[in-house]
């Protein structure tokens, strides 16, 4: 069972979280400008790497925040977790949509 | 290949079993092949066998990075059935089931295919509607299927809990009597032996590390045992599909997840059939040696670790005890995981790719063991003819752009 | 009268002779003492055949004294509390215990299945795969016969009456194994103030010290262990778990421990400790290996260390005249123990030309003959060893032996060396390294935060083990960032000087390896040397293939006894070093654990929370059967005086259509969405033009997945310029909120919107029927309810019957209707008030079934019943709901070629041709009445409409909308296809007049 | 094994007459925060997993979310005052009094009983009075708060309250593996043979 460090609440058991798949999948600004193939790529195609994976998790039983995790898909080791800013949580960023990053850390 | 027969067995026994020869040669890679199959699981081996048997393509190599059958083929809960919802899917699985029915004879290798029936339980009114719908569709497609009520279920499976007071009471089930289980390892070995006899090279400890693509054509593979050229490359690596795709510069609509299963200690026969439940997520059968073989759910996260998280096992245990309260004192012997390749519509991809001469068979997720002979059969056709068979045509990559998905989530929520 | 214990020594052992315990084995009354295991008591009682082997049905006796035991697989107890399969060595004896053997028919001593033994050669590895194929149709008979002989013990006869529970724990240092190494590690951690958990699978701490004559700090080693335990128990934040097996080492340093609570468990039979440890010290000790020679499975062939354990710890002498066979020094101790206990040791047979070290001298001084450079090549006797055949050892495993001499004996104590128990280290992903001098795999690089110690780390001598445990403890503390108290390792009595072990993986026999009597490697699965050779010959050469082809290590002991020998024999056969052959994969469970303990308390009534509304108790009292919807229990219908469901639903439907019905709709998901960008956010989420909604207005809203398929639906209301109140389906509530938050937080964090779940805060009561307005007016409402001032699809806060509510004029029945949203604390009051005041209108409570019928008459969908993840709003005929002005989630997908096909399945109404058949939901539809016609759709909803007086159905039909008026066929199982007419999906009041009144 | 278990001896009671308000605002918006604090008459905890007491209990739920627990009578009025004070800011005030039930669990063994179903580390050094956390308990999501060394407040959604109560009673009735008594965490409950 993974131990995931919520950027706000600290390390918590995996069972408190729900998984949100690959991070950095941006919703196209104008979907209608895309070909069917390009739209399919956004919808369904994933990098699914063996190794480091940037992914989204939600602290579902905790603070309900979505955040980013960098995890190795073979060793399952978590390299880091981070607050989100831009679209689809692509870019790790401390600002977290205007919230104080890490204000959630324990005292 | 030494043919297995009753007399041969006796003769060999008298000869102290010293005259047996390898079931498959340990072949070294040649420089080039007419077709290369990546992945020595059931699907890859079956593909090679049918290529050789039905399409006359015998200069074929199966490249396996570890030992054959060591992937999901060797770690699944062995459930075989064809009662899927959509016509496209059920016809493909039914083709496979038909092949299963003659497989031991075809291969001259007893894969211990046991048609002990498969029950899919329903616990809510919506479950019952879905069961009714699927059973009716199956029947119209010529697939055996019936709806059974709690009393009949109880009669067939005396240790099951059909009490109406259960948290998720059993309200009914679909039953496919021709469904059942097969001996997983034997499937890999049987196909390997039969393919080898037709001249296929089965090359273990040979990991594909690159795919050579020039001008949109596949030309060969790089392996840990040297480069191998071939203009026809079929990839059947299940959970590793994404890794192989990347080697050819492709992405797939597939994600790899851990899926776990466990066995109990061997106990005297108590469960004569296969029981699956989507709502109470678990599925269970008893092996010929006596272990209860139980499948759990997938872990939500991507993973290549062949192991998962323990809470998933706890949930499967709770589910088993809900269905079979007396199994609480049975003990778990061993638990393991496999890497399953999940598609958005819970249906496989058996398809050409944008790279000419490169074909993928993947996305079987939690339910491709039952498809082993059928998938091999249609994949062989696809490789040999450079176009899909009508059975796998709906399972192309194009469906993700066109939107013609075949959503088996309902029927395949526990898709084993 | 006390049953005889012929093999009980007059003194010694850690048993309590003042507490005799009666037990039975296969119906025979026996007696042992408190502190015995079932195995030691059986041995004391002189029982030597305890089971039959799995395949060949050879008689088997006890070989080991702990987790490694492959033979003595028991059935304990009876009825619902029976326990299948524990090895006798791990069953603490208690008074009245009943044990049965698990193999053999009619019994273990005389087993008809033993004919298999005669057929042994035919039943070699892989036998099944080569046979039973002729004639083809016979396989099911063969299989039937094969399956009949499956398994050991029996599943209990009824539901388990005992309870289990989980316990989450966190610690700085978890120590697995409480032998000298583990105790030392725990001591230093505890004295340093760390939070410590120490677990040992045995019922007493001390590990090997409990059966040892060694001394620590000049006192008996077991006294030292006892003192250590007392100290640990007195230390704060130190948790001692005896009878607790660390069975799984999972990712992120999460370990699972199964504690067997026993009679002192206060009602809990077993407890699962789920431990998150900062650091782990693995001090599992080591497992002794047997030696591989002909007939080495005969009862009476026993591990030397087990012999010592039975003598020292249990005061049981397992044989009178023994031969000790070894390739290393440790077995000399068993010989000495035997001799001291009064047995005759006929010989120590040592394969090493140089024999043993200091212990050998000790043995010789007791007058025990030592045969150096010799081996035991075969034993005589069937149900019990009668003699050992001794041959000279030429150093070649695969040759033959020339001549043998027989030594009579009833016990052969064997030691083939030691294998560290690296199970948990390996489960955690740690590497192993073959040590060519110690002849074992040692733990190498760890993948997680763990360190190995003691015999589990290849330290054989007590002094070394203590020091190594201390080292490991200190390392763990420093890795955990904790200060270390100054602790010194105690002195162990001078460990005897030892001579090196020498390889002896297989003992040659009089005939070659394929012809000699069977030489067993895996006793439980009857895997022999010949099987491994056969596997290799047939191309099954990878160790994992060998495992699967021969079943090596597949048994309940998971190869603790035989695996390393098997791998060495395979290595020899293939001419490879053992290191290259490697081991098979280690997996949980270290020893088997019950399903019950893994499940914990979440079974039966606690299996899954039943969510209930605030009005639930009223429904229960009214005798309503419940429908399960997600986790909720909802009243299905409200039968009166013996009505069946049809009658009740018909009555309820008519009541709503004709006068007044009331339904508890509280389970709907409810979300407050608010903020400057709430409107913009919802425009993106919902398909309709949200901006057109004025404050105080409601709208039906639908959400699509990005794939364009219907995901969820519900009524939404605009409560303020920047505030909305959204409802979702019962089953979809949690997922929809999480999904909305995902879009908000990950994709559009610039949007200022707050979402808050109000699902539990508000209860929802639907009041439906022509008299609904009258009822509310009668109760007194501070807002006018007339058609003009409170129009259809309006929403208002109000005070109703003196209670604050939010009133929605929406209708899921097509009748004049109101939905009352009220603080759940007052919901039951409100419900009762309505029921009371509604009497004059014959107010009728109705359940989910009637709700479904009413909405079907009106052609309203139920997401999840009429849709299945492959249905678009266009398919449902709800194109009007899709905004043309804006983009919304899923819109682009609707333009894909497949979604534009005009032969997609479309939602239509269906009338059975015979006017009376209620087509079963899930019925498939075909184009013509032919038998094998292709399917063109299916029935999604179907009811008898009491108000229309005939059945109605809703269906998805390929190209259905243009086929209105056509006849298609319902393919009813076992019947002629029934014609049915395609009609619009609205059956009742198509103009929607009734809801507008 | 059938002998019934001496219960762990915890007391479970519903804290009656409680009202709850869910408050959302961005604490970086000082003005909004202060406006809220003025109405509340106390500070909102800004450190994760903590709560403040006073006239009301203010629980940190997330970086922009709090639960205010107060008297049932006071809640709706307070919610209105808060909403009024915050009407010019991006904030959300929802009276959720009907949606929550607060239980008080107390007794020397309380933390051990909770540990049966809660994955948090409840050791007094890790979860001291004044700390709170949203987490799982059994199969329900809860807000757990350490009130004093042997008392926990649990706020649970109303529809899960029946289940949770049953879960707690079951956990209590199964006793605890060892008694939390004084300095010593445990007394060996198994006698060595
Ligand atoms: C726990 C579990 C339970 C399941 N239960 C069922 C069930 O009951 N019924 C059912 O129908 N299905 C079930 N499945 C699914 C089923 O096991 C798989 O769909 C099926 O076995 C896939 O077969 P395969 O031959 O495609 O893949 P695999 O058997 O996984 O074979 C792929 C092979 O490719 C090799 N490979 C990977 N990368 C490379 C490379 N770079 N070079 C060379 N070789 C490579 C791998 O080593 C592997 O041997 C289950 C799966 C799991 C994990
Ligand atoms: N003479 C020799 O050649 C030789 C060889 C090996 C060991 N030894 C002796 O054995 C002792 C080794 O000491 P040690 O402390 O390393 O080991 P140990 O064998 O004394 O103790 C290990 C303990 O761990 C327990 N255990 C194992 N796996 C467990 C699990 N998964 N969960 C819970 N408990 C588990 C065992 O039951 C045992 O009580 C020393 O006294 C040493 O001299 C001697
Ligand atoms: C259907 C089935 C039955 C199994 N039965 C047993 C068994 O009786 N004993 C055992 O030790 N393992 C059994 N296994 C598990 C294997 O030992 C092994 O764990 C699994 O094939 C995964 O491989 P790995 O653990 O080597 O990674 C079984 C596996 C399957 C798929
Ligand atoms: Zn959090």
mmCIF file of C-alpha atoms in Angstrom, chain D residues 7-98:
data_model
loop_
_atom_site.group_PDB
_atom_site.id
_atom_site.type_symbol
_atom_site.label_atom_id
_atom_site.label_comp_id
_atom_site.label_asym_id
_atom_site.label_seq_id
_atom_site.Cartn_x
_atom_site.Cartn_y
_atom_site.Cartn_z
ATOM 1 C CA UNK D 7 -15.170 -4.527 25.526
ATOM 2 C CA UNK D 8 -12.457 -1.980 25.155
ATOM 3 C CA UNK D 9 -14.527 0.216 27.371
ATOM 4 C CA UNK D 10 -14.844 3.252 25.194
ATOM 5 C CA UNK D 11 -17.843 5.499 25.406
ATOM 6 C CA UNK D 12 -19.537 6.485 22.178
ATOM 7 C CA UNK D 13 -22.032 9.268 22.258
ATOM 8 C CA UNK D 14 -23.669 11.541 19.784
ATOM 9 C CA UNK D 15 -22.942 15.150 20.466
ATOM 10 C CA UNK D 16 -26.430 16.480 20.187
ATOM 11 C CA UNK D 17 -27.647 19.859 19.137
ATOM 12 C CA UNK D 18 -24.697 20.578 16.904
ATOM 13 C CA UNK D 19 -24.780 22.746 13.866
ATOM 14 C CA UNK D 20 -22.221 22.821 11.078
ATOM 15 C CA UNK D 21 -21.173 25.307 8.486
ATOM 16 C CA UNK D 22 -18.911 24.644 5.577
ATOM 17 C CA UNK D 23 -16.802 27.666 4.728
ATOM 18 C CA UNK D 24 -14.738 28.153 1.628
ATOM 19 C CA UNK D 25 -12.491 31.088 0.962
ATOM 20 C CA UNK D 26 -8.933 31.729 -0.069
ATOM 21 C CA UNK D 27 -6.993 32.626 3.055
ATOM 22 C CA UNK D 28 -4.611 34.680 0.956
ATOM 23 C CA UNK D 29 -7.437 37.075 0.623
ATOM 24 C CA UNK D 30 -6.730 38.708 3.980
ATOM 25 C CA UNK D 31 -9.778 40.907 3.893
ATOM 26 C CA UNK D 32 -12.107 38.018 3.338
ATOM 27 C CA UNK D 33 -10.416 35.998 6.033
ATOM 28 C CA UNK D 34 -10.619 38.812 8.496
ATOM 29 C CA UNK D 35 -14.229 39.458 7.641
ATOM 30 C CA UNK D 36 -15.014 35.859 8.401
ATOM 31 C CA UNK D 37 -12.963 35.866 11.574
ATOM 32 C CA UNK D 38 -14.738 38.955 12.779
ATOM 33 C CA UNK D 39 -18.081 37.223 12.487
ATOM 34 C CA UNK D 40 -16.739 34.090 14.072
ATOM 35 C CA UNK D 41 -14.972 35.938 16.802
ATOM 36 C CA UNK D 42 -11.970 33.679 16.521
ATOM 37 C CA UNK D 43 -9.157 32.782 14.194
ATOM 38 C CA UNK D 44 -9.458 30.208 11.478
ATOM 39 C CA UNK D 45 -6.682 27.626 11.654
ATOM 40 C CA UNK D 46 -4.299 28.024 8.759
ATOM 41 C CA UNK D 47 -2.112 25.088 9.612
ATOM 42 C CA UNK D 48 -3.187 21.866 8.037
ATOM 43 C CA UNK D 49 -4.788 19.231 10.214
ATOM 44 C CA UNK D 50 -5.521 21.505 13.133
ATOM 45 C CA UNK D 51 -8.551 23.035 14.688
ATOM 46 C CA UNK D 52 -9.210 25.945 16.948
ATOM 47 C CA UNK D 53 -11.674 26.076 19.762
ATOM 48 C CA UNK D 54 -13.565 28.948 21.269
ATOM 49 C CA UNK D 55 -17.194 29.747 20.859
ATOM 50 C CA UNK D 56 -17.087 27.434 17.855
ATOM 51 C CA UNK D 57 -14.755 24.721 16.735
ATOM 52 C CA UNK D 58 -13.069 25.551 13.462
ATOM 53 C CA UNK D 59 -11.634 22.575 11.684
ATOM 54 C CA UNK D 60 -9.150 22.869 8.856
ATOM 55 C CA UNK D 61 -10.471 20.743 5.998
ATOM 56 C CA UNK D 62 -8.278 21.932 3.191
ATOM 57 C CA UNK D 63 -6.255 24.919 2.157
ATOM 58 C CA UNK D 64 -9.421 26.905 1.427
ATOM 59 C CA UNK D 65 -12.013 25.019 3.389
ATOM 60 C CA UNK D 66 -13.119 24.829 7.009
ATOM 61 C CA UNK D 67 -15.860 23.206 8.970
ATOM 62 C CA UNK D 68 -17.367 25.288 11.681
ATOM 63 C CA UNK D 69 -19.039 23.289 14.411
ATOM 64 C CA UNK D 70 -21.243 25.200 16.733
ATOM 65 C CA UNK D 71 -24.499 25.033 18.593
ATOM 66 C CA UNK D 72 -27.462 23.910 16.565
ATOM 67 C CA UNK D 73 -29.386 27.046 17.434
ATOM 68 C CA UNK D 74 -26.575 29.300 16.397
ATOM 69 C CA UNK D 75 -25.639 27.666 13.094
ATOM 70 C CA UNK D 76 -28.166 29.015 10.628
ATOM 71 C CA UNK D 77 -27.917 32.525 11.965
ATOM 72 C CA UNK D 78 -24.140 32.346 11.926
ATOM 73 C CA UNK D 79 -24.232 31.071 8.370
ATOM 74 C CA UNK D 80 -26.338 34.028 7.363
ATOM 75 C CA UNK D 81 -24.015 36.462 9.103
ATOM 76 C CA UNK D 82 -21.018 34.884 7.427
ATOM 77 C CA UNK D 83 -22.614 34.922 4.038
ATOM 78 C CA UNK D 84 -23.517 38.544 4.527
ATOM 79 C CA UNK D 85 -20.012 39.480 5.638
ATOM 80 C CA UNK D 86 -18.478 37.652 2.711
ATOM 81 C CA UNK D 87 -20.889 38.661 0.031
ATOM 82 C CA UNK D 88 -18.362 40.805 -1.757
ATOM 83 C CA UNK D 89 -15.713 38.126 -1.814
ATOM 84 C CA UNK D 90 -15.304 34.848 -3.562
ATOM 85 C CA UNK D 91 -16.444 32.616 -0.752
ATOM 86 C CA UNK D 92 -18.988 29.927 -0.083
ATOM 87 C CA UNK D 93 -20.904 29.493 3.114
ATOM 88 C CA UNK D 94 -23.147 26.481 3.402
ATOM 89 C CA UNK D 95 -25.139 25.424 6.377
ATOM 90 C CA UNK D 96 -24.572 21.687 6.466
ATOM 91 C CA UNK D 97 -26.079 21.052 9.872
ATOM 92 C CA UNK D 98 -28.415 18.423 8.513
#
